[in-house]
PDB file of C-alpha atoms in Angstrom:
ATOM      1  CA  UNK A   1     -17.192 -27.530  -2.354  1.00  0.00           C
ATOM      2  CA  UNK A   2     -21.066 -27.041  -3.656  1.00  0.00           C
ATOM      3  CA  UNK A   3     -22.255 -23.594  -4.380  1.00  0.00           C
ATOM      4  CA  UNK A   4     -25.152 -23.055  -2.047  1.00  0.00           C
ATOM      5  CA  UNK A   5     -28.545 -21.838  -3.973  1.00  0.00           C
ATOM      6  CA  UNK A   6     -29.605 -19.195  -2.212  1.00  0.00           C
ATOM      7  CA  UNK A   7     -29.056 -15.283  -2.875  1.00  0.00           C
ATOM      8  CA  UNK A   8     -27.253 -12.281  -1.046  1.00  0.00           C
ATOM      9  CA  UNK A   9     -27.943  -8.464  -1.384  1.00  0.00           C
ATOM     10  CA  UNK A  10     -24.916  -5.646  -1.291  1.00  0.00           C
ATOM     11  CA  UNK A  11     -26.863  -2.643  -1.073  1.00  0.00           C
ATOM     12  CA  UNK A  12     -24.267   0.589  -1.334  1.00  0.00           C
ATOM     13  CA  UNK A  13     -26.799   2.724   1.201  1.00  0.00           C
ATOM     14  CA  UNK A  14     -25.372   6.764  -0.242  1.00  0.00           C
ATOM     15  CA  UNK A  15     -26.080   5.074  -4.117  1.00  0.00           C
ATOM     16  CA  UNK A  16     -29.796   3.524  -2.957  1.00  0.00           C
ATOM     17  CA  UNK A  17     -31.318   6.635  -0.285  1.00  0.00           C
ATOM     18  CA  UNK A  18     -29.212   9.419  -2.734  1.00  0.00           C
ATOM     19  CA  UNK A  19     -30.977   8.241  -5.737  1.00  0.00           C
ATOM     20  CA  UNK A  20     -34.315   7.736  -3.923  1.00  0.00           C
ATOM     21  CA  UNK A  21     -33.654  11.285  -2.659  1.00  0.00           C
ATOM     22  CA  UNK A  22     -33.018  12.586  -6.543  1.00  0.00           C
ATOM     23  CA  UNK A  23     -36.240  11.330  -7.608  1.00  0.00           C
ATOM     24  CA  UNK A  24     -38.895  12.167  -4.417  1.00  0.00           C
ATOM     25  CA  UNK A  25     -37.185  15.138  -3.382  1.00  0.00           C
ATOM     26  CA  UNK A  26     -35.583  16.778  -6.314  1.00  0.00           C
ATOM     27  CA  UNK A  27     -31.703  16.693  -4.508  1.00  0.00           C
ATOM     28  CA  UNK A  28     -29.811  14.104  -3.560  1.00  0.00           C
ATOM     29  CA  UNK A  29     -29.586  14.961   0.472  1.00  0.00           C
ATOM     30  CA  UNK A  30     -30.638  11.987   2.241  1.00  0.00           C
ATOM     31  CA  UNK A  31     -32.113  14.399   5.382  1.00  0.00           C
ATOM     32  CA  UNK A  32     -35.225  14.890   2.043  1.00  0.00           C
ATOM     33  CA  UNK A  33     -36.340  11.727   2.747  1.00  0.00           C
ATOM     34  CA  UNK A  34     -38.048   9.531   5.292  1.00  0.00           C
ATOM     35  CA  UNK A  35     -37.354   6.041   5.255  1.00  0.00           C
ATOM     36  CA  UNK A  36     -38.620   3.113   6.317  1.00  0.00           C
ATOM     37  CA  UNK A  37     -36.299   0.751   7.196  1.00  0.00           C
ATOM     38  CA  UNK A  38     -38.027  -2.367   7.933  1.00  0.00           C
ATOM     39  CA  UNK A  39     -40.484  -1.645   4.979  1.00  0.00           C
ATOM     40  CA  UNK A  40     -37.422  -1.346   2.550  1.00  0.00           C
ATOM     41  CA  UNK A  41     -35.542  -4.444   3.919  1.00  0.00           C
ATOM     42  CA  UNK A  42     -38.665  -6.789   3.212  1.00  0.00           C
ATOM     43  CA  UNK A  43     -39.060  -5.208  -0.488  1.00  0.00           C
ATOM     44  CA  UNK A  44     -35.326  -6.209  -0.793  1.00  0.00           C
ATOM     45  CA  UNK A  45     -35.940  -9.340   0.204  1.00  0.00           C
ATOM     46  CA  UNK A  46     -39.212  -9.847  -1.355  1.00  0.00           C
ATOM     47  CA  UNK A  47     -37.822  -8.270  -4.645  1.00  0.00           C
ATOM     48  CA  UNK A  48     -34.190 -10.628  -4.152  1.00  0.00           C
ATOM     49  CA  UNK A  49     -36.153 -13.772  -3.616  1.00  0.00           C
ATOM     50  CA  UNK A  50     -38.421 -13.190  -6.708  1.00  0.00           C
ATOM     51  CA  UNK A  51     -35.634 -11.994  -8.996  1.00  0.00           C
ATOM     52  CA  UNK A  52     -33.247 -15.093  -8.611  1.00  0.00           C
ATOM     53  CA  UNK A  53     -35.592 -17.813  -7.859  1.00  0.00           C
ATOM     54  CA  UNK A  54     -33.338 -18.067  -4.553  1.00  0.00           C
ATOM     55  CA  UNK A  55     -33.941 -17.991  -0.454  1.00  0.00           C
ATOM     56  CA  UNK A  56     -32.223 -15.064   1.248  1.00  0.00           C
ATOM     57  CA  UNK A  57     -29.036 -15.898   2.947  1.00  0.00           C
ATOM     58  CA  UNK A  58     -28.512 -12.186   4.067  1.00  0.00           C
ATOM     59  CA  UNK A  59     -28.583  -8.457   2.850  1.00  0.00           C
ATOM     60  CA  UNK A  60     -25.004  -6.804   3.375  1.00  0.00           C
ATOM     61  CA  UNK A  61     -26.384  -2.927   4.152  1.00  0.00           C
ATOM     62  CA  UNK A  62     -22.935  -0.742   3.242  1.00  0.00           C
ATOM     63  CA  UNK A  63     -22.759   2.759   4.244  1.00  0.00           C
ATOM     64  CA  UNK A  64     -20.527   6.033   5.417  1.00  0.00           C
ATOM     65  CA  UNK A  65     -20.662   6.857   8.939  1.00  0.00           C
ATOM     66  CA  UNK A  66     -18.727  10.183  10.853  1.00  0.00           C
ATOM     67  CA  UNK A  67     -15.530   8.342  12.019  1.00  0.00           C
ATOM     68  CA  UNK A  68     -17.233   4.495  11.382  1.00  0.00           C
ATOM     69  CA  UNK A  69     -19.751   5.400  14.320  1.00  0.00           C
ATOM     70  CA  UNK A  70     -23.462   4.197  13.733  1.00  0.00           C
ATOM     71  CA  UNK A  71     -25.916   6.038  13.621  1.00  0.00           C
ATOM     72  CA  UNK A  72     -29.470   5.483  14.388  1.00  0.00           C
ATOM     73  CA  UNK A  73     -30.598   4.109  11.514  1.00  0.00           C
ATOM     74  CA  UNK A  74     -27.318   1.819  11.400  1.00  0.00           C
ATOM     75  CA  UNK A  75     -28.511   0.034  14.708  1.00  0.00           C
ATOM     76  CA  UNK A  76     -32.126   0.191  13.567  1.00  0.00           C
ATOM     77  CA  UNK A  77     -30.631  -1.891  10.840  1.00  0.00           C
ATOM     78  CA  UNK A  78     -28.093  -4.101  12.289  1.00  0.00           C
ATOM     79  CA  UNK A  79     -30.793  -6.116  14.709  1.00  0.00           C
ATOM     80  CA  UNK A  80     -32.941  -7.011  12.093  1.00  0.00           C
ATOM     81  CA  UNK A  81     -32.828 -10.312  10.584  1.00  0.00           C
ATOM     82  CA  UNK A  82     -30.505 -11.425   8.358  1.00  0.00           C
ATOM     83  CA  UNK A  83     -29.424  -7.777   7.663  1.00  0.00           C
ATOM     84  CA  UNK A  84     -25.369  -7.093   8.281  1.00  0.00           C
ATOM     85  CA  UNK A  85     -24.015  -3.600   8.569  1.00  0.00           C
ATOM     86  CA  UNK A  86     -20.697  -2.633   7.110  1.00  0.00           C
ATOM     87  CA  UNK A  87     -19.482   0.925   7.529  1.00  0.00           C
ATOM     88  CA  UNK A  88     -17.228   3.243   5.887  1.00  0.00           C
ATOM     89  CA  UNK A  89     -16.026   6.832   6.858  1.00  0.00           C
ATOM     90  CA  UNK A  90     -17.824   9.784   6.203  1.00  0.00           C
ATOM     91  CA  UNK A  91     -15.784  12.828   5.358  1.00  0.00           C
ATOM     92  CA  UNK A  92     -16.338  16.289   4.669  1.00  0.00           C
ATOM     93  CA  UNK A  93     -14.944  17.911   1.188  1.00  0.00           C
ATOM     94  CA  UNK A  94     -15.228  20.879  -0.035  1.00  0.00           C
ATOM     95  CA  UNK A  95     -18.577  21.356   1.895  1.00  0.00           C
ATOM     96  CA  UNK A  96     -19.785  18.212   0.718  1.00  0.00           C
ATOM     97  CA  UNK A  97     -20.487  14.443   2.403  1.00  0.00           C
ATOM     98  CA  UNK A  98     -18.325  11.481   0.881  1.00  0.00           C
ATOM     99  CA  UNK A  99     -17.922   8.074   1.729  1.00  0.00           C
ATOM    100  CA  UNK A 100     -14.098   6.525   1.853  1.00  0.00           C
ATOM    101  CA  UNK A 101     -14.242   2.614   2.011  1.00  0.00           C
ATOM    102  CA  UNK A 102     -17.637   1.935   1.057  1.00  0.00           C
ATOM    103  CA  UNK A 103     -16.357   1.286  -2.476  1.00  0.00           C
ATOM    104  CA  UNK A 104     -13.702  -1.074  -1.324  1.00  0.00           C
ATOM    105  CA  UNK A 105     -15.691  -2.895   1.290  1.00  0.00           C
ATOM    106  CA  UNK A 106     -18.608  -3.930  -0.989  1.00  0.00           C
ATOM    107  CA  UNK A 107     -15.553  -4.920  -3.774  1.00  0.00           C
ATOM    108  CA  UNK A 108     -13.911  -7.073  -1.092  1.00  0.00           C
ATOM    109  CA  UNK A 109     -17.237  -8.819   0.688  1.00  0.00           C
ATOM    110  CA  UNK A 110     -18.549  -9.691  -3.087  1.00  0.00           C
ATOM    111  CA  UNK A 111     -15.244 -11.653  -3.855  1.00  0.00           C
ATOM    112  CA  UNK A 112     -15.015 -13.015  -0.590  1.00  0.00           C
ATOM    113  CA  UNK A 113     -18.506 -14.416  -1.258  1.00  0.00           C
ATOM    114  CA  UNK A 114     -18.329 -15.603  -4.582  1.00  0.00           C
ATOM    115  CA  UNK A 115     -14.953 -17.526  -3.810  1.00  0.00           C
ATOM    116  CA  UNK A 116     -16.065 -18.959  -0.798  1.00  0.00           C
ATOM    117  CA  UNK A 117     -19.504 -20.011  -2.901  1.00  0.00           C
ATOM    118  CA  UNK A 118     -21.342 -18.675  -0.676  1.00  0.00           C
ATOM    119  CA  UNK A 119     -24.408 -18.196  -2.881  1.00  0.00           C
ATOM    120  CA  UNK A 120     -25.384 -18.534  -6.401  1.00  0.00           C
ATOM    121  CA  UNK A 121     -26.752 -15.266  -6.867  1.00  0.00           C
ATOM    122  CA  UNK A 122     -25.804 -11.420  -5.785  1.00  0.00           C
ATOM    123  CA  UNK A 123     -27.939  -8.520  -6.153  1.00  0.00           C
ATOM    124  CA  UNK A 124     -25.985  -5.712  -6.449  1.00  0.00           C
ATOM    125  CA  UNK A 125     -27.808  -1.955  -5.572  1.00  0.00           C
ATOM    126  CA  UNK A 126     -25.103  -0.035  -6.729  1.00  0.00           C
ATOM    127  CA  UNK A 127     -24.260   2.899  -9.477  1.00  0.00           C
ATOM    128  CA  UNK A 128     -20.424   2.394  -8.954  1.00  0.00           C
ATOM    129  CA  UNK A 129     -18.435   1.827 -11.489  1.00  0.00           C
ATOM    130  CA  UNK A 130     -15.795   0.962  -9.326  1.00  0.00           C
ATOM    131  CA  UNK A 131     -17.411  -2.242  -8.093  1.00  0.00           C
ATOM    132  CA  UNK A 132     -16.743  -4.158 -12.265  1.00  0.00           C
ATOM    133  CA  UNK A 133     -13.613  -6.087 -11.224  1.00  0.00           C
ATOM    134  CA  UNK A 134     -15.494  -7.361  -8.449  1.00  0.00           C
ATOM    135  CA  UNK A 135     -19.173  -8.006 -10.498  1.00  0.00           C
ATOM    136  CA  UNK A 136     -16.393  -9.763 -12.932  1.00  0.00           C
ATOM    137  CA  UNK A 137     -14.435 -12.138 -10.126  1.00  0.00           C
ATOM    138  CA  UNK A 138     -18.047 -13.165  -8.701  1.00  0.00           C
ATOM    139  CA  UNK A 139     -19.113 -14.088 -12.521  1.00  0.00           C
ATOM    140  CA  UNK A 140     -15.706 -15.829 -12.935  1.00  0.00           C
ATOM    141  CA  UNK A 141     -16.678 -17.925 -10.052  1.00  0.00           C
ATOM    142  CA  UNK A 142     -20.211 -18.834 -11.459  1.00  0.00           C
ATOM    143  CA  UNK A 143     -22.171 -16.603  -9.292  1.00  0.00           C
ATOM    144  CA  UNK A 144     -25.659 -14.561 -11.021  1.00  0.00           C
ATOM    145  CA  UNK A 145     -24.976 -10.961 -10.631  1.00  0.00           C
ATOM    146  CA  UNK A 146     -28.232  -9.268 -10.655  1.00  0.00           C
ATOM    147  CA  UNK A 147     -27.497  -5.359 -10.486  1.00  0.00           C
ATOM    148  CA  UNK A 148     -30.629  -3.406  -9.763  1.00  0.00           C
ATOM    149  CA  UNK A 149     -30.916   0.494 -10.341  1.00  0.00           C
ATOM    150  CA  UNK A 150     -33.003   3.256  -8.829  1.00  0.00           C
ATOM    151  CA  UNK A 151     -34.703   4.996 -11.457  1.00  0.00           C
ATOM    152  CA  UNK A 152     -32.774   8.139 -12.537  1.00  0.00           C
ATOM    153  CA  UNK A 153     -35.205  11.872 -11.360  1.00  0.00           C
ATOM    154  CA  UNK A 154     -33.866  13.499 -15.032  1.00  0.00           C
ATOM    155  CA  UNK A 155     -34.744  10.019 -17.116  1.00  0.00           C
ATOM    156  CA  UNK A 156     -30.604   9.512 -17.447  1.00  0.00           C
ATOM    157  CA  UNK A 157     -28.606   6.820 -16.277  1.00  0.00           C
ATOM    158  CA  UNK A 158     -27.273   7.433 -12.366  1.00  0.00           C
ATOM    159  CA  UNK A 159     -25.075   4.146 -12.943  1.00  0.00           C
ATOM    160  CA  UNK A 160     -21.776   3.551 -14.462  1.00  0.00           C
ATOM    161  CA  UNK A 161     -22.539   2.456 -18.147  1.00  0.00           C
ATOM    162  CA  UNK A 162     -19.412  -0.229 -17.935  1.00  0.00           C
ATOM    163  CA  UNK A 163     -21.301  -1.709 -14.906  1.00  0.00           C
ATOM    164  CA  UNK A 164     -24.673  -1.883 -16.502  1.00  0.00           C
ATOM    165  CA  UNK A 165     -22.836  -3.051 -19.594  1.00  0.00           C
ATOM    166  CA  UNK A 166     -20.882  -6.271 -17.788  1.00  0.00           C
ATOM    167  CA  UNK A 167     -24.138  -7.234 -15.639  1.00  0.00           C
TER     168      UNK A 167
END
């Protein structure tokens, strides 16, 4: 089976609106920041499409959710074109937010992808070092891996060096 040329987006959604929060709001707490949904998709897309050379096939939007329920912006999300919605939980520890699955989702929809040739490039908007087997598995199988970062509000790196290092 052909690879197909075109190029898919795994955006880890805590990584992308925490970072964007860092740097416009001075904190991480998404509830800083205002966002644009529809504006942000088509500069993912725009950005995707420019960066690989490749149509969009679709952007996979990952985030944490109280007990996997959307929320707003979730369904804003999940009828718009080409965009999917996977959710993790959200859980509460030690007085702070965390997602459980996100991780582990975006690991197993990347190798899914790159087996099933799916696409010949991924853009990966991630900081998670957790995601390198997977990055490696979709190389191994002769995808692109593009991994994009939000700039960091202190100037340092708000990515795992091992990822940034294997992409």
């Amino acid at each position: 089976m052909d690879r197909v040329d075109r190029c898919i987006v795994l955006v880890d959604a805590g990584y992308l609106l925490g970072a964007a929060a860092s740097l416009l709001a001075g904190e991480p707490s998404r509830s800083r920041i205002t966002v644009d949904h529809a504006a942000l998709i088509q500069g993912l897309r725009e950005r995707a499409e420019s960066d690989t050379q490749q149509p969009l096939l679709r952007i996979y939007w990952f985030d944490g959710a109280p007990d996997r329920v959307p929320q707003p912006e979730h369904r804003r999300l999940r009828v718009m074109p080409r965009v999917t919605v996977r959710l993790g939980a959200l859980t509460r520890s030690d007085g702070r937010w965390a997602q459980k699955g996100v991780d582990a989702a975006m690991h197993a929809e990347l190798t899914e992808l790159a087996r099933n040739r799916a696409c010949s490039d991924v853009v990966l908007v991630t900081g998670d070092g957790d995601l390198l087997p997977g990055m490696m598995a979709a190389k191994e199988h002769g995808v692109a891996v593009h991994l994009w970062a939000v700039q960091a509000a202190d100037g340092d790196y708000n990515q795992s060096e091992d990822l940034v290092a294997e992409a």
